[in-house]
C-alpha positions as a Markdown table, in Angstrom:
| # | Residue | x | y | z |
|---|---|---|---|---|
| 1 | Unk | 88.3 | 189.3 | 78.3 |
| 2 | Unk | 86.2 | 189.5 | 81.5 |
| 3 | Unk | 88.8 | 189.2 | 84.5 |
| 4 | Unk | 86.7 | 186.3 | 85.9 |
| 5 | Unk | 86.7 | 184.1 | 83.1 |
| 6 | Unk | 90.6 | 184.0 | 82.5 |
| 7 | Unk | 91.6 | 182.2 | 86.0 |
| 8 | Unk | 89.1 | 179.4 | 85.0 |
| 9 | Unk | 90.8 | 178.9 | 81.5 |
| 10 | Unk | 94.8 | 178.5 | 83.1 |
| 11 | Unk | 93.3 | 176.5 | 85.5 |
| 12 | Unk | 91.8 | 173.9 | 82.5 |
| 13 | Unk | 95.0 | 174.3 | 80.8 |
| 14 | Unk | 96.9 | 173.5 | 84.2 |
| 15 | Unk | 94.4 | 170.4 | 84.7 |
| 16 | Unk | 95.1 | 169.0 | 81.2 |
| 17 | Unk | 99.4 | 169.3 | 81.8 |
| 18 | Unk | 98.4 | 167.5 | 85.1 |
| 19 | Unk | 96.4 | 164.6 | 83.2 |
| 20 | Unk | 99.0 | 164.3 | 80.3 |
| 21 | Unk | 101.5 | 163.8 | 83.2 |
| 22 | Unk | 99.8 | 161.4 | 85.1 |
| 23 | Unk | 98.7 | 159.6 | 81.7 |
| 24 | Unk | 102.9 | 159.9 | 81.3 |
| 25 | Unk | 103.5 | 158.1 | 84.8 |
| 26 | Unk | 101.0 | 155.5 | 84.0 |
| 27 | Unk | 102.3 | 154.3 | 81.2 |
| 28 | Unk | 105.5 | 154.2 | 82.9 |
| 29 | Unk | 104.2 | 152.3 | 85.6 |
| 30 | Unk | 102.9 | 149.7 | 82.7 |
| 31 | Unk | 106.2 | 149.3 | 81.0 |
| 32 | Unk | 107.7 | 148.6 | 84.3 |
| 33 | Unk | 104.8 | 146.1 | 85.1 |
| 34 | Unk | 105.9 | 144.6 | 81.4 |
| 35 | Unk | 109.7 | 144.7 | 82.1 |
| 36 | Unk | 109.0 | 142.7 | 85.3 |
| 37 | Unk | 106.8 | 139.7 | 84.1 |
| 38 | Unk | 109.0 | 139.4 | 81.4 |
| 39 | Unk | 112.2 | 138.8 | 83.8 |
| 40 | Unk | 109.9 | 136.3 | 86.0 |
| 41 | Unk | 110.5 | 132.9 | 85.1 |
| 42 | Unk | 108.8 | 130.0 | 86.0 |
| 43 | Unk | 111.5 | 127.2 | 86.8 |
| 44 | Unk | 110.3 | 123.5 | 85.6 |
| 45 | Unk | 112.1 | 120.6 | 87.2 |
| 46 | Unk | 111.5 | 117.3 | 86.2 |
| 47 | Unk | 110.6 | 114.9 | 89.1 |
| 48 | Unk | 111.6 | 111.9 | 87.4 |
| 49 | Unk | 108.1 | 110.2 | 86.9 |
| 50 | Unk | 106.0 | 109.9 | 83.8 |
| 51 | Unk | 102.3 | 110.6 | 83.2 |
| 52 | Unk | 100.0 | 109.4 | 80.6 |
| 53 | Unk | 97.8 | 112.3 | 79.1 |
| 54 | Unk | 95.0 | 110.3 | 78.5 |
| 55 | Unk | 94.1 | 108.4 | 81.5 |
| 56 | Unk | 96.6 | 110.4 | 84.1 |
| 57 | Unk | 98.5 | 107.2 | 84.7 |
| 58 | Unk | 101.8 | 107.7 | 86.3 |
| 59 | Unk | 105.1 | 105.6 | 85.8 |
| 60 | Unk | 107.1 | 105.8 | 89.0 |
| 61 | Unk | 110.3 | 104.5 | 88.2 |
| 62 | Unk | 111.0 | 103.7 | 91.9 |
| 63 | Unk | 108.3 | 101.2 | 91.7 |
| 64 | Unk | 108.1 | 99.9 | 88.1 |
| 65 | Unk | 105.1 | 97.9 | 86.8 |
| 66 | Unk | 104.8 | 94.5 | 87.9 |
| 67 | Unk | 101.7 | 93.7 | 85.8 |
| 68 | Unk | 104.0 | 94.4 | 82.5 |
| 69 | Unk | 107.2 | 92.3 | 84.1 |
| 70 | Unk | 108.8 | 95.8 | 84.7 |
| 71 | Unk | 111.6 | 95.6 | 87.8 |
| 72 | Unk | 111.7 | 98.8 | 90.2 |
| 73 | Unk | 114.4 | 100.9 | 89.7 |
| 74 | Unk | 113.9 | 100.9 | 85.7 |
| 75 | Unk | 114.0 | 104.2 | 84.4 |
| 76 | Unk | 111.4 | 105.5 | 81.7 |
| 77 | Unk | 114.1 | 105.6 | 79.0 |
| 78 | Unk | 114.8 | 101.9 | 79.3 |
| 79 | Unk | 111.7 | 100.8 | 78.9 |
| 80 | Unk | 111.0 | 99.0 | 75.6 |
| 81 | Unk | 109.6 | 100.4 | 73.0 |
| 82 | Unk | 106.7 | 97.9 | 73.4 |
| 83 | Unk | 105.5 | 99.5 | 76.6 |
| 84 | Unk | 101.8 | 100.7 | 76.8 |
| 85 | Unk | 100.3 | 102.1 | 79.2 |
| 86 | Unk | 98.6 | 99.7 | 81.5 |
| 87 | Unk | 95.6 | 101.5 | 81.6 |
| 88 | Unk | 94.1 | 102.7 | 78.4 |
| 89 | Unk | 96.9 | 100.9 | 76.6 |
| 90 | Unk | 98.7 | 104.2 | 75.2 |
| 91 | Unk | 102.1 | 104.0 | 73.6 |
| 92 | Unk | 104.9 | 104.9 | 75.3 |
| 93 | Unk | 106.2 | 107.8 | 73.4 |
| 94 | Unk | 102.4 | 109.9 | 74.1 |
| 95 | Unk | 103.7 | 109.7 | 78.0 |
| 96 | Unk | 104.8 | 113.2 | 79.1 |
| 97 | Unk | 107.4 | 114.1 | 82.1 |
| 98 | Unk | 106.1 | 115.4 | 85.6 |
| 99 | Unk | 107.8 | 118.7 | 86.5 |
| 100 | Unk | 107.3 | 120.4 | 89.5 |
| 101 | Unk | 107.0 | 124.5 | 89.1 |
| 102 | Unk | 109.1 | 127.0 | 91.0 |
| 103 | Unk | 107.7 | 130.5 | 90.6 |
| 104 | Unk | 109.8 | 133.7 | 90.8 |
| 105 | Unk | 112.7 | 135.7 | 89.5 |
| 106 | Unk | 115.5 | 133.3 | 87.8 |
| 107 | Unk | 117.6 | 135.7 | 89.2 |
| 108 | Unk | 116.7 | 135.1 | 92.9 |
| 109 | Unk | 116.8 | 131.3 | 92.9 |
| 110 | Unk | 120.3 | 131.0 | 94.3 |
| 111 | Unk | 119.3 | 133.5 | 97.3 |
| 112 | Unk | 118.6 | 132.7 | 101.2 |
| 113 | Unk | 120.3 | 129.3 | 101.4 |
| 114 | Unk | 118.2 | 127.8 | 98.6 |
| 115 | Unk | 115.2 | 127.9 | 99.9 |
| 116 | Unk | 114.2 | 130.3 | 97.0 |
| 117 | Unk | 115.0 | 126.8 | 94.6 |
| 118 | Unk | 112.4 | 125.1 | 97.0 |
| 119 | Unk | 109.2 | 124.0 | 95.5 |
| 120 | Unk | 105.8 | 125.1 | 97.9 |
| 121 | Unk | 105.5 | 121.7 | 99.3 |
| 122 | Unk | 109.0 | 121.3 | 100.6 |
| 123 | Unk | 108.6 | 125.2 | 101.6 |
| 124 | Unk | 105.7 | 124.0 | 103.7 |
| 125 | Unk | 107.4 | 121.0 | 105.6 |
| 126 | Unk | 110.2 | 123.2 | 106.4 |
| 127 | Unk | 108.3 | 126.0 | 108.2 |
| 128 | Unk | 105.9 | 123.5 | 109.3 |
| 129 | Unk | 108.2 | 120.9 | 110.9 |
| 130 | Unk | 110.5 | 123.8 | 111.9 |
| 131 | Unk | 107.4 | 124.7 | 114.1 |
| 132 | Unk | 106.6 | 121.4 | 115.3 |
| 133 | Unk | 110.4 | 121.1 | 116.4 |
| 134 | Unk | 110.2 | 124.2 | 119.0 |
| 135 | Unk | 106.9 | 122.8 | 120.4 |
| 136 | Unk | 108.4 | 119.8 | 121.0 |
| 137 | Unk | 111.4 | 121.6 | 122.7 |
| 138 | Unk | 109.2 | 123.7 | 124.5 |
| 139 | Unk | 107.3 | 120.7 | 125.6 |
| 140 | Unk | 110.5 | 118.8 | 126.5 |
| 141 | Unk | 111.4 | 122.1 | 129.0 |
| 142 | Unk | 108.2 | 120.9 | 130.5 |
| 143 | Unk | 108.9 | 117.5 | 131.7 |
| 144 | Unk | 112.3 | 118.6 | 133.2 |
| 145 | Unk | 111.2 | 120.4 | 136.3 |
């Protein structure tokens, strides 16, 4: 063989172990990727009201229904059997329960003194208010001199 052409034929054979070992850490990489969604759970926790499905109607059992003789405080299990929605007039057992979701790792959710348990609303109010707290402080150091 010509002495020029044999460097350029170790260095494809080099190339290709370098791409079957990158092709090696990618797949890897996806099977991590996998491993991970699969261990990410999305929490569900009811809220206690009721929807309907067909006309988004929602039973709040801290209010009742006081067109269908229903006193607050009733919950949606001890509701008659009779009870239709007062909207479309859908039977009580097509109602579904509101949950709330809580995204991330089942295993995380007792961490950081629960605020890993805490839904994004009540995240928000907490750093939010938390905020609003200190400028008030701040504020207060104001009026004192």
């Amino acid at each position: 063989m010509y002495p020029c052409i044999q460097p350029l034929i170790v260095t494809c054979k080099e190339e290709q172990r370098l791409s079957m070992s990158e092709e090696e850490r990618l797949a890897k990489k996806r099977e991590e990727v996998e491993r991970l969604r699969a261990a990410e759970k999305f929490i569900r926790k009811d809220v206690g009201k009721f929807g309907c499905p067909v006309c988004e109607y929602v039973y709040e059992p801290d209010k009742g229904d006081s067109l269908a003789g229903i006193q607050p405080g009733t919950s949606f299990e001890d509701l008659p059997e009779t009870f239709r929605c007062p909207v479309c007039r859908s039977s009580k057992d097509t109602f579904i329960p509101k949950q709330t979701v809580i995204a991330g790792f089942a295993t995380n959710q007792s961490y950081g003194l629960g605020s890993n348990a805490l839904t994004p609303a009540q995240k928000n109010a907490l750093i939010f208010g938390g905020l609003f707290l200190l400028f008030v402080l701040l504020m207060a150091g104001y009026g004192l001199s």
